[in-house]
Structures are given as C-alpha cells and as structure tokens.
CSV table of C-alpha atoms in Angstrom, one decimal:
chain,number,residue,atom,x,y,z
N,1,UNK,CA,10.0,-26.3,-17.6
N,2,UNK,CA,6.7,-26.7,-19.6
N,3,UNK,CA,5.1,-23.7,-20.9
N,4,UNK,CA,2.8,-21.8,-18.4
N,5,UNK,CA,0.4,-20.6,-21.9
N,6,UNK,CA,-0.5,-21.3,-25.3
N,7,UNK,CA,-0.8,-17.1,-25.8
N,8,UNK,CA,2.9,-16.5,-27.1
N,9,UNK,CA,4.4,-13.5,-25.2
N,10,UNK,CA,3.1,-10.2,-25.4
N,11,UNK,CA,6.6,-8.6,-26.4
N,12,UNK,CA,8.5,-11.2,-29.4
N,13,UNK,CA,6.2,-13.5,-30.2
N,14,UNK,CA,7.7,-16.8,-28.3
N,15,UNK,CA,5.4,-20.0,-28.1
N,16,UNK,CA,6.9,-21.1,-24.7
N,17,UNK,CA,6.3,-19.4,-21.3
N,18,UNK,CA,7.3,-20.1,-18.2
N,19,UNK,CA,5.2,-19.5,-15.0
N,20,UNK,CA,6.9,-17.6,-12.2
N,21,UNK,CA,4.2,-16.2,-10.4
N,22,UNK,CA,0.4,-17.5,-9.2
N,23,UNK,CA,-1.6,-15.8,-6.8
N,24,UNK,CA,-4.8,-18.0,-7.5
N,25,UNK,CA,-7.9,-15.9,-8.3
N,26,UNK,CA,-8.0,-12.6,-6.9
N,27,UNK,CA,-10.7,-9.1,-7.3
N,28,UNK,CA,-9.9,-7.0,-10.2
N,29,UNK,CA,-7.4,-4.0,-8.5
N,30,UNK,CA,-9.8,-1.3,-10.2
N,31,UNK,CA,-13.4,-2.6,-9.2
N,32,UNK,CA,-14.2,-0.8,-6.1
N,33,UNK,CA,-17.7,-1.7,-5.5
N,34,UNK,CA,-20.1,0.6,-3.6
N,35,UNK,CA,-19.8,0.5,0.6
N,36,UNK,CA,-23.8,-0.9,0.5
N,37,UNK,CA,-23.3,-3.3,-2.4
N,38,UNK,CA,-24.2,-7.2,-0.8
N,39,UNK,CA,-20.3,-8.4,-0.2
N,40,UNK,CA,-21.3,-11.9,-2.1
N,41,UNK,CA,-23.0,-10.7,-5.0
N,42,UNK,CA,-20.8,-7.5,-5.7
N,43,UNK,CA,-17.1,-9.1,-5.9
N,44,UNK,CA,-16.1,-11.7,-9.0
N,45,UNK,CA,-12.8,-13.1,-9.1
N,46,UNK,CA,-10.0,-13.5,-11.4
N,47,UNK,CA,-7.3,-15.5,-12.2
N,48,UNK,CA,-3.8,-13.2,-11.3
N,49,UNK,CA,-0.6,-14.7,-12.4
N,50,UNK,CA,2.5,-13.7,-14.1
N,51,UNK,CA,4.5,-15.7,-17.2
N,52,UNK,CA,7.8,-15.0,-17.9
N,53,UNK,CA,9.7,-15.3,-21.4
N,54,UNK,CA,12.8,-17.1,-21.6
N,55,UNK,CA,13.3,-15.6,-24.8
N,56,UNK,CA,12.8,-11.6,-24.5
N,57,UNK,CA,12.5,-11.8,-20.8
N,58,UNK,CA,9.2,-10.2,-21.1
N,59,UNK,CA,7.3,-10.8,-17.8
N,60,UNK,CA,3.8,-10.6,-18.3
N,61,UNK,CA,0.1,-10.6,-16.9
N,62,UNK,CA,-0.7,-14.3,-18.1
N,63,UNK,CA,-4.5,-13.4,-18.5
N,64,UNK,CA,-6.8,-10.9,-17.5
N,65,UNK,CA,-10.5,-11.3,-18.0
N,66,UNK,CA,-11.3,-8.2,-16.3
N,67,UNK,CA,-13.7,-5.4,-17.5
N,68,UNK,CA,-14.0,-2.4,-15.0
N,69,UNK,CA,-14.2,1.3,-14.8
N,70,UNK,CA,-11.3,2.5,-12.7
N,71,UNK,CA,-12.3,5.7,-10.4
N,72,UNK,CA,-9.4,8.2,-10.9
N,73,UNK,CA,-6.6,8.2,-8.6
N,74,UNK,CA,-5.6,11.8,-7.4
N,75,UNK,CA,-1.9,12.1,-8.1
N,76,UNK,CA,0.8,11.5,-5.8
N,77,UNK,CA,3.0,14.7,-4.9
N,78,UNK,CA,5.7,12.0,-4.9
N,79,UNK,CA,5.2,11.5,-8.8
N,80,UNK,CA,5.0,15.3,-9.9
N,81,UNK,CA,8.3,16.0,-7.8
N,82,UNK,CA,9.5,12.9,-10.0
N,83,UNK,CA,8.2,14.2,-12.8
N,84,UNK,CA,9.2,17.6,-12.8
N,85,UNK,CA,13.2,16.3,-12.0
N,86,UNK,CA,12.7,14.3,-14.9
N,87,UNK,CA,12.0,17.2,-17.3
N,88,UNK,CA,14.7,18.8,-16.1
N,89,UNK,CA,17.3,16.5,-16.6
N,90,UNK,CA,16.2,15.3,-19.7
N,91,UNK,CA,16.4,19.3,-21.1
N,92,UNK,CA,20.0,19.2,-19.5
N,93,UNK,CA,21.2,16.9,-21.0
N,94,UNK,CA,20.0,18.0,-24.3
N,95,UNK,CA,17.4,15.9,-25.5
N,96,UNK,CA,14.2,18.4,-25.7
N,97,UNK,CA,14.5,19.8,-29.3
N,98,UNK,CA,12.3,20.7,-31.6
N,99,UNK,CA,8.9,22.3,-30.9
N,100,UNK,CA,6.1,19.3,-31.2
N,101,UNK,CA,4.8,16.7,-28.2
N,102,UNK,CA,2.8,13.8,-28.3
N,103,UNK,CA,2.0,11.9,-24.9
N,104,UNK,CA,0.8,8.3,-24.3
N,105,UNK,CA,-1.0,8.6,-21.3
N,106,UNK,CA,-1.3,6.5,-18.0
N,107,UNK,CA,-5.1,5.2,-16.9
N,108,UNK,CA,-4.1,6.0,-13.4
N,109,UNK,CA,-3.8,10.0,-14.5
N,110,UNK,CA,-1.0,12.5,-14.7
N,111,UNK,CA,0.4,14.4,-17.2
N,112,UNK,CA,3.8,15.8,-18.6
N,113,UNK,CA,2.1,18.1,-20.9
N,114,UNK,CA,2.2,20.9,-18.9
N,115,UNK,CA,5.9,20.2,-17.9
N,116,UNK,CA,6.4,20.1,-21.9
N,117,UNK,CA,4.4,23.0,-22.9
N,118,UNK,CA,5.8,25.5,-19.9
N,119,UNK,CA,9.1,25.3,-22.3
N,120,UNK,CA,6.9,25.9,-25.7
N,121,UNK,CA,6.2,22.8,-27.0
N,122,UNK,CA,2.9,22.5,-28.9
N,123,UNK,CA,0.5,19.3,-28.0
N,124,UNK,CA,-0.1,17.6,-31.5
N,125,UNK,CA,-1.4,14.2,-33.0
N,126,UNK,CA,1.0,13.8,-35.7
N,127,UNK,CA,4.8,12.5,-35.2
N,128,UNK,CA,6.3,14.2,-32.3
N,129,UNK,CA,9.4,15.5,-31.7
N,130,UNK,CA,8.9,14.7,-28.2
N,131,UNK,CA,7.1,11.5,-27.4
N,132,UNK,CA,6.3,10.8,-23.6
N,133,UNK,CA,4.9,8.0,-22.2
N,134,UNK,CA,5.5,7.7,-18.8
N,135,UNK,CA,3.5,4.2,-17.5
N,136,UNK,CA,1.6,3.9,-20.0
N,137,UNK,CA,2.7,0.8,-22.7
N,138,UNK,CA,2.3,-1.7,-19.7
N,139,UNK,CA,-1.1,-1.1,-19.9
N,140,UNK,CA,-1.7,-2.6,-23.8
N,141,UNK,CA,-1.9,-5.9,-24.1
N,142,UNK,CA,-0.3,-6.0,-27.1
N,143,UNK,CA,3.3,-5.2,-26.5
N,144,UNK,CA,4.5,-5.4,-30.1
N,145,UNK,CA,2.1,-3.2,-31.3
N,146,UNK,CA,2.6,-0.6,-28.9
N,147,UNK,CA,6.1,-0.6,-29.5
N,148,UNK,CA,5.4,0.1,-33.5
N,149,UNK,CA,2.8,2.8,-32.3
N,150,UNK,CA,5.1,4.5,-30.3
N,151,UNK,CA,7.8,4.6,-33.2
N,152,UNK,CA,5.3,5.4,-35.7
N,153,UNK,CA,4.7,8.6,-33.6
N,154,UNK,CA,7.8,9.6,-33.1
N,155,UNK,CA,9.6,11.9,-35.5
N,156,UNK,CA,12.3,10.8,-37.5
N,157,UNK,CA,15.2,13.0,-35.6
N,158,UNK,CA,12.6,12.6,-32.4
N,159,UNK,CA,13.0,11.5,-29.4
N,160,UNK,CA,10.6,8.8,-27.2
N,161,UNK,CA,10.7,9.3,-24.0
N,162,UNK,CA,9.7,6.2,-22.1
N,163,UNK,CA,9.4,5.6,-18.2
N,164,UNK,CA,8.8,2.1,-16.2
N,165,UNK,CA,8.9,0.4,-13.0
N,166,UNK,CA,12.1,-1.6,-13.5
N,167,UNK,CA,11.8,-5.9,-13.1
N,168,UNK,CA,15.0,-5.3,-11.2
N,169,UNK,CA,13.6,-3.6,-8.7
N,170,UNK,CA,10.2,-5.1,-8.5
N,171,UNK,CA,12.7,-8.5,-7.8
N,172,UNK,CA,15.1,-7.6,-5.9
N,173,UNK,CA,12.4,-6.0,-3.1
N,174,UNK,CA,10.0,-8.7,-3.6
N,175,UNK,CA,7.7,-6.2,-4.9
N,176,UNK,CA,5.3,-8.9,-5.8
N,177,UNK,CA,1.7,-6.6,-5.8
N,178,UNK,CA,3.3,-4.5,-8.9
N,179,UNK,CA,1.6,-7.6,-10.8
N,180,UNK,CA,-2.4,-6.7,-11.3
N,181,UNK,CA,-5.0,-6.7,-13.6
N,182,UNK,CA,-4.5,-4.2,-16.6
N,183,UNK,CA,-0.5,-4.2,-15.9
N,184,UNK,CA,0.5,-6.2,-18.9
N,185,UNK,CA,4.1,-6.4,-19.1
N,186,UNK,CA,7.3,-5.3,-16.7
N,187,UNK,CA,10.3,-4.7,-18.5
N,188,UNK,CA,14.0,-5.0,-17.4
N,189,UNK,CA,16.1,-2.8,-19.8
N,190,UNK,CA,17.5,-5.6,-21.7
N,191,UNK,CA,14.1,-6.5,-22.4
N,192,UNK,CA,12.9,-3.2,-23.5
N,193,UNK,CA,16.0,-2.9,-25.4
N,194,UNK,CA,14.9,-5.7,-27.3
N,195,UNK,CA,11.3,-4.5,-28.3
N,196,UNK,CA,12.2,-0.8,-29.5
N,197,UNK,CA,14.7,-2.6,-31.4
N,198,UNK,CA,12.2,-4.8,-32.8
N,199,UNK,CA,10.2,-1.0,-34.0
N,200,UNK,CA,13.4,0.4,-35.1
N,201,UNK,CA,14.5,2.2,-32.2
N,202,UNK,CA,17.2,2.2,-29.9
N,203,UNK,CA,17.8,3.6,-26.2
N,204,UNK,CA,20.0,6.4,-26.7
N,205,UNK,CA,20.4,7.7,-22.5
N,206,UNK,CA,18.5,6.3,-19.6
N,207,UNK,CA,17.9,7.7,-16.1
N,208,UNK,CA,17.3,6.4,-12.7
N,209,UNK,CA,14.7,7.0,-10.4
N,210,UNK,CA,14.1,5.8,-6.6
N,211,UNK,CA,10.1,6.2,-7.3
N,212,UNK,CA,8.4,2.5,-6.4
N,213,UNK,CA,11.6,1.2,-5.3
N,214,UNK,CA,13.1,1.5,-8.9
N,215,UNK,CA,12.2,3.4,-12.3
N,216,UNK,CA,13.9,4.0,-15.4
N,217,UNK,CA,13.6,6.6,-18.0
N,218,UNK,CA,14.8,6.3,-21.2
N,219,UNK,CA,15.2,8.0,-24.4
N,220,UNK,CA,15.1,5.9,-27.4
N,221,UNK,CA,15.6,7.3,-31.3
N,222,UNK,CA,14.9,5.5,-34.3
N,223,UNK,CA,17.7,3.4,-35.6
N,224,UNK,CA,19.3,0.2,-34.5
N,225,UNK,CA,22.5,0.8,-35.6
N,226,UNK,CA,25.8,-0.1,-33.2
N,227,UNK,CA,26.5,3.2,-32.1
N,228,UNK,CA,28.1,3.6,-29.0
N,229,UNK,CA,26.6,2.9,-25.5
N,230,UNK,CA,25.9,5.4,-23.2
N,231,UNK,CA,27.6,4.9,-19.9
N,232,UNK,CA,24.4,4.8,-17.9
N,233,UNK,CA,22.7,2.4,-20.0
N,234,UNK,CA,25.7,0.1,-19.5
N,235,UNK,CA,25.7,0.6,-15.5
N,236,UNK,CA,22.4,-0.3,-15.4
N,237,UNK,CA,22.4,-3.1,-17.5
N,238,UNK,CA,25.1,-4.4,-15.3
N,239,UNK,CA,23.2,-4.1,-12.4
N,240,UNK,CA,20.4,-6.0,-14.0
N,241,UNK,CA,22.7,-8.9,-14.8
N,242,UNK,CA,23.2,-8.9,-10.8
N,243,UNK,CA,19.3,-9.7,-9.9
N,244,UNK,CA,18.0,-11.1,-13.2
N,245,UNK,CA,20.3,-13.2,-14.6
N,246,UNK,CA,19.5,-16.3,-13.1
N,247,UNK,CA,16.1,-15.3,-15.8
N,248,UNK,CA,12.4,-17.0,-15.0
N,249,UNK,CA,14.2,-18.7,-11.3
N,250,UNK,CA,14.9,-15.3,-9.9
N,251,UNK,CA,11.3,-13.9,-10.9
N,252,UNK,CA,9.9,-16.7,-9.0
N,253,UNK,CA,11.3,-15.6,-6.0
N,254,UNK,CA,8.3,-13.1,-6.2
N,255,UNK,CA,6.0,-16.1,-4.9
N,256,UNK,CA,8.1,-16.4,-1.5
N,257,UNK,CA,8.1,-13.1,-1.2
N,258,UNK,CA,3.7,-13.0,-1.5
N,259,UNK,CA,3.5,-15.6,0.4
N,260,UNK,CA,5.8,-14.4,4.0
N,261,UNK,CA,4.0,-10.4,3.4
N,262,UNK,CA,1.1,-11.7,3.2
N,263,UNK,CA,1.4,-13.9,6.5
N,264,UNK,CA,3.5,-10.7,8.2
N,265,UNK,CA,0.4,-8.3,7.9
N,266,UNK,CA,-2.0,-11.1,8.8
N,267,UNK,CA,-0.4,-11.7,12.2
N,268,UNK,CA,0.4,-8.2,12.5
N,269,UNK,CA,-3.2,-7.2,12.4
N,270,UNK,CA,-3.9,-9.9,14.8
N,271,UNK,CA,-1.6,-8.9,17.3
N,272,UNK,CA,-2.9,-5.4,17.0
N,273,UNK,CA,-6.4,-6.4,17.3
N,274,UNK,CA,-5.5,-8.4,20.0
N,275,UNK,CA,-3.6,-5.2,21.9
N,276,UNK,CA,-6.9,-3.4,21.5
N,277,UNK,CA,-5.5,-1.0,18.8
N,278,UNK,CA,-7.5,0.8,16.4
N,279,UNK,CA,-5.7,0.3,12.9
N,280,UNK,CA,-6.8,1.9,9.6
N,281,UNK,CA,-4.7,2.1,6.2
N,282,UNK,CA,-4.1,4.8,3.9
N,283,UNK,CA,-4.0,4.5,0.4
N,284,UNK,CA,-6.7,2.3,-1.7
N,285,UNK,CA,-4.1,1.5,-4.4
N,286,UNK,CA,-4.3,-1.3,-6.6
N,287,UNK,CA,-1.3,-3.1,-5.5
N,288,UNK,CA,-3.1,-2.8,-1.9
N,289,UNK,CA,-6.1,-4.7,-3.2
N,290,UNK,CA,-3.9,-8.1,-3.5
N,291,UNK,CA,-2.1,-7.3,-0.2
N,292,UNK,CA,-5.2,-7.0,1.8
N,293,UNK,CA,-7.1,-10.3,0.2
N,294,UNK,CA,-4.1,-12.6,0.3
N,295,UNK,CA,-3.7,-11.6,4.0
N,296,UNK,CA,-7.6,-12.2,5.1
N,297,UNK,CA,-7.9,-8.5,5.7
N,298,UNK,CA,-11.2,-7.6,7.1
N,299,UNK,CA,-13.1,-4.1,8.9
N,300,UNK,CA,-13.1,-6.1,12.1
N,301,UNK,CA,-9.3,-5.9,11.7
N,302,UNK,CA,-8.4,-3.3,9.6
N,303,UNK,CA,-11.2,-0.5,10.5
N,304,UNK,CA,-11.0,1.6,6.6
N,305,UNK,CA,-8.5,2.4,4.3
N,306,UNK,CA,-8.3,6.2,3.7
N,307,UNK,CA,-7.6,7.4,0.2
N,308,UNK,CA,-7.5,11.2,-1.4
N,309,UNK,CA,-9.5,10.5,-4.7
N,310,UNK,CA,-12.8,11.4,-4.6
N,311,UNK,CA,-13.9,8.7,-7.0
N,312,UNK,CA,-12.7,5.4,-4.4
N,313,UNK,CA,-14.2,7.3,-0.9
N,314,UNK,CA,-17.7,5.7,0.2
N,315,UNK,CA,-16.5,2.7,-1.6
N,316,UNK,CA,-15.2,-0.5,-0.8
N,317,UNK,CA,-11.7,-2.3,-1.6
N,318,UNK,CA,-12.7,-5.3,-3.8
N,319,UNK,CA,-12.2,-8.4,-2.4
N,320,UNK,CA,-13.3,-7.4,1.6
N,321,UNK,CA,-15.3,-5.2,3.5
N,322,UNK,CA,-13.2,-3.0,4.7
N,323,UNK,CA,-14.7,0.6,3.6
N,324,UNK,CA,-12.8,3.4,1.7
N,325,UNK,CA,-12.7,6.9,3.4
N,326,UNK,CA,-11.5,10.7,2.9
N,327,UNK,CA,-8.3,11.9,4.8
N,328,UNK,CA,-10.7,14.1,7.2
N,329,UNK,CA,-12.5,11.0,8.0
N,330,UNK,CA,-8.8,9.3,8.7
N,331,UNK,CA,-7.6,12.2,10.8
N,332,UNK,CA,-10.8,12.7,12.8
N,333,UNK,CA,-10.9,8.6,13.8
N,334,UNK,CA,-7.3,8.9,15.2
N,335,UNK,CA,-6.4,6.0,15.1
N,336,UNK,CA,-3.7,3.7,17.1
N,337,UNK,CA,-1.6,2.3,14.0
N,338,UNK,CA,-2.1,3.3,9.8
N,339,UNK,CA,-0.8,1.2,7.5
N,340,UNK,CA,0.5,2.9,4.7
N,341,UNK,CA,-0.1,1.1,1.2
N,342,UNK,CA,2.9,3.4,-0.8
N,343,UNK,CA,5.8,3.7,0.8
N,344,UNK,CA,6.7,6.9,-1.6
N,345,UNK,CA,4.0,8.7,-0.1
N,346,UNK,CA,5.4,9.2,3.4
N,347,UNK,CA,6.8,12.6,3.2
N,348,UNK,CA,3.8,13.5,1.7
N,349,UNK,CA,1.1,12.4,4.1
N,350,UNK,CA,3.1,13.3,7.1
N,351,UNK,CA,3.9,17.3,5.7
N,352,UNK,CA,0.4,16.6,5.4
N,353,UNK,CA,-1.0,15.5,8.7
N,354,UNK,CA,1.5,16.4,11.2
N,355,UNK,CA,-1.4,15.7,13.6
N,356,UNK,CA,-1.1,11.8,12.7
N,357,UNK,CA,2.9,11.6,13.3
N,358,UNK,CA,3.7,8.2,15.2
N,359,UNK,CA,0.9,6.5,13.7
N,360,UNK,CA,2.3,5.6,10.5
N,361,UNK,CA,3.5,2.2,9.7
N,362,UNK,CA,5.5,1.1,6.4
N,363,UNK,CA,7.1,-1.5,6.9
N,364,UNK,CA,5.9,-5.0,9.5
C-alpha cells in the first residue's frame, strides 16, 4: 500500500500511513449553525477520513481543518452510571491511594472530580497521585505529547487512570461515525500500550466497559519494566488479536460498514415517508451528523432531531436542514417513529418518557 499522508502518525512518529477510511468531505460534527442561518452560506465542508499505522496501529483522523465552538452536550445518565462503577472498582481493587487528583478533561463535559473528591482527594495542578482522563487524549492532535503530559503529571508512585472507546469495538460493530472532526486518535490496547511505554509508563490493570459498544479503562504507572501481566490485560489483548490482527485490512471494513448504514437509513426513511409516518430523531450527537449527511437526510424526511442540551436546541445539524429541538417539543409532536442516535441512551430516554414507548427505533 502507498502511504495515505506525508504527516507521520500522531502516536510513534512513522512516515508511512495507510488509508482505511474516506468519507469524502463532510460538516464539522460540532458546527451547529443557527435554525434561520441561509442553508448554502452557513455550512463549509471538510475533508473526514481515517489513516491507520502499520507500525503502532495508531488509527487516526488524517486531517482536520476544522475551527468551531462546540455547544455543551448535557451528560448522558448512561456515562455517570459508567462512571460512578468505574470509581468503584478501581478503589476495590486498590488503586486510589494517596490524597492528590489531577483530571484531563473531555470537550464534550463530565467530570470524575466529584467522584474523586467524595472519597477526600484534593483537586491540584501539580503531579497527581490520581490522574484521570477519561476521553480526553483523543482529542490532542499530538498523541506523543499527550502521552509525556500525562506522565509528567502523574506522581512517581501515581497512578493514570486512562479511559477509551476501544478500536476493537468500534471494528467489530462497524461503528464507523466514532471517526469525526476533533477525535484524533482510537486506540486498541496494544497500541496504547505502545505510547505510555514510549512516556515511561506501563498498564498495570485494565477494565471493561459495555459503554459505546466497547470501552476500556486502564491504570498505567511509570515504569516499563517486565513485570508480570495482569490477567485482564492479557484477556483483552487476546480478544483484540481476534478482530484486529489482520491490522489496516480489518479497519477498512469500516468503509462497508458506512456505506450499507448509510443506504439502510436512507430507504428506511423513505419507506416511512412513504407510509405517511411522522419520524423525528433524538440525540444531535456528533457521530449523528455523518450518519444523517451520508444518508441524504432531510426535514421533509426526518421532521427534527430532539436533543437535551440547551446550547444545540433552535439550532440546526450541520450538513442539512433538519432543525434541533428540546425533549418537550419531541414529546408534544408525538411522533410515529424516533430514531435514536445513541444506542446507550435507551433506558434512559424511555425511564424518561414512558409516554413515547413504541416509538423508539435503534436499530434499521
């Protein structure tokens, strides 16, 4: 294969990387322009594609030339249950000492702190016994110098505590809208193994999570010495080897997988239109943004796309027409079908809304 860039990866350095995904030029996933702004002169496009490294086995955003405010999301219940169990089990199994905690923290919002300071840790700037950064390094474009920061602020007997959305399972359920503008790099723990080495750390435990289909929350200390492997870091690696050894050719399978959702929602909005059903969405998430351009989405198919924050309603998504609305809005329209954009927020919305049961759709 020829190399997709001249930029080097994000994560080692490499010269040579290989293209695996290309969804042509797309709206920036955080530019929601207002509902009144002229459609032609209020959306620019960008290129969206993902390179992969044969050497690290970094993917990566290849470019993004992409300069937007992003309206803050509220937070999903779905994440602060995760959250919350991910506290927990960390402090079982023994890995919240000391008394000092730095976070790195996500654009899209939320915040361990309070989890961290309930058990009387103290929020500081300086090296941490605690470090949490829970989606937030995908989000610097440079990966190697994230890495150093994050080991930098880490005490010396600290620990880093470091959550992502796992390759694996962004692969293996053809989870192809995790790539957007601003999301820089998707690790597979090999991978990430690879770049705390490269800061002098090491991943001492890891835990799995079914949030997005797939996360994975490690703890990583300094050091890169061969000290034993702990038996859920080797399960998981395993697994890995299942989906993503086959490396850049089975990351490509993400362009199949773009290509038949975005044709399954088209004709399912067409055959719903045609039934004379009233559809609306819920959820103006970034990954929805791709979802609903590549599929020709438009208000005379899809009516509005509800979403909680307060910051995206009397918007628009970028990339259509279709308007952005509060739940009340949602609930009084009552509509035939709602699409729902996040999967994880199902027993959510419908603890929520009983009112809307029946209507919701996840999967076409």
């Amino acid at each position: 294969m020829t190399a997709a860039s001249t930029r080097g990866c994000r994560g080692c350095g490499a010269a040579a990387l290989e293209r695996v995904l290309d969804l042509g030029k797309m709206p920036a996933a955080d530019d929601f322009p207002a509902l009144d702004a002229p459609t032609a002169h209020s959306v620019s496009m960008h290129p969206l594609a993902m390179d992969q490294c044969p050497d690290c086995g970094l993917a990566q955003l290849a470019e993004d030339d992409t300069v937007t405010a992003e309206p803050r999301g509220v937070e999903p219940q779905a994440l602060r249950d995760q959250a919350a169990a991910a506290v927990s089990g960390v402090q079982a199994a023994g890995w919240l000492n000391g008394g000092t905690v730095r976070e790195f923290g996500s654009p899209h919002g939320g915040s361990w702190l309070p989890l961290l300071e309930s058990r009387g840790f103290t929020v500081t700037e300086a090296p941490a016994d605690v470090v949490i950064d829970c989606f937030g390094i995908m989000h610097e474009p440079d990966q190697r110098a994230a890495f150093a920061q994050r080991a930098a602020a880490t005490a010396d007997d600290g620990v880093l505590l470091l959550q992502f959305h796992t390759l694996r399972a962004i692969v293996a359920q053809g989870q192809w809208n995790a790539l957007r503008h601003g999301h820089f790099a998707y690790y597979s723990l090999r991978t990430l193994r690879l770049l705390l080495a490269a800061a002098g750390m090491r991943v001492a435990a890891a835990w799995e999570f079914s949030l997005y289909g797939g996360t994975i929350l490690v703890a990583a200390v300094h050091g890169t010495d061969s000290a034993p492997v702990d038996s859920d870091v080797t399960r998981i690696l395993d697994a890995e080897s299942e989906v993503l050894d086959a490396g850049p050719d089975a990351v490509r399978d993400l362009q199949r997988a773009a290509d038949e959702q975005a044709h399954a929602l088209s004709s399912w909005l067409e055959r719903e239109n045609a039934a004379g059903h009233t559809v609306f969405a819920y959820g103006a998430a970034s990954r929805a943004v791709a979802l609903l351009h590549l599929a020709g989405a438009h208000r005379g198919l899809l009516t509005a796309v509800a979403d909680a924050s307060p910051g995206k309603q009397g918007r628009r998504m970028p990339g259509t027409d279709i308007p952005i609305i509060s739940p009340a809005e949602l609930v009084a329209a009552r509509p035939d079908r709602i699409l729902l954009t996040l999967p994880d927020l199902l027993p959510e919305v419908r603890a929520q809304w009983p009112e809307l049961e029946g209507r919701w759709v996840v999967d076409l």
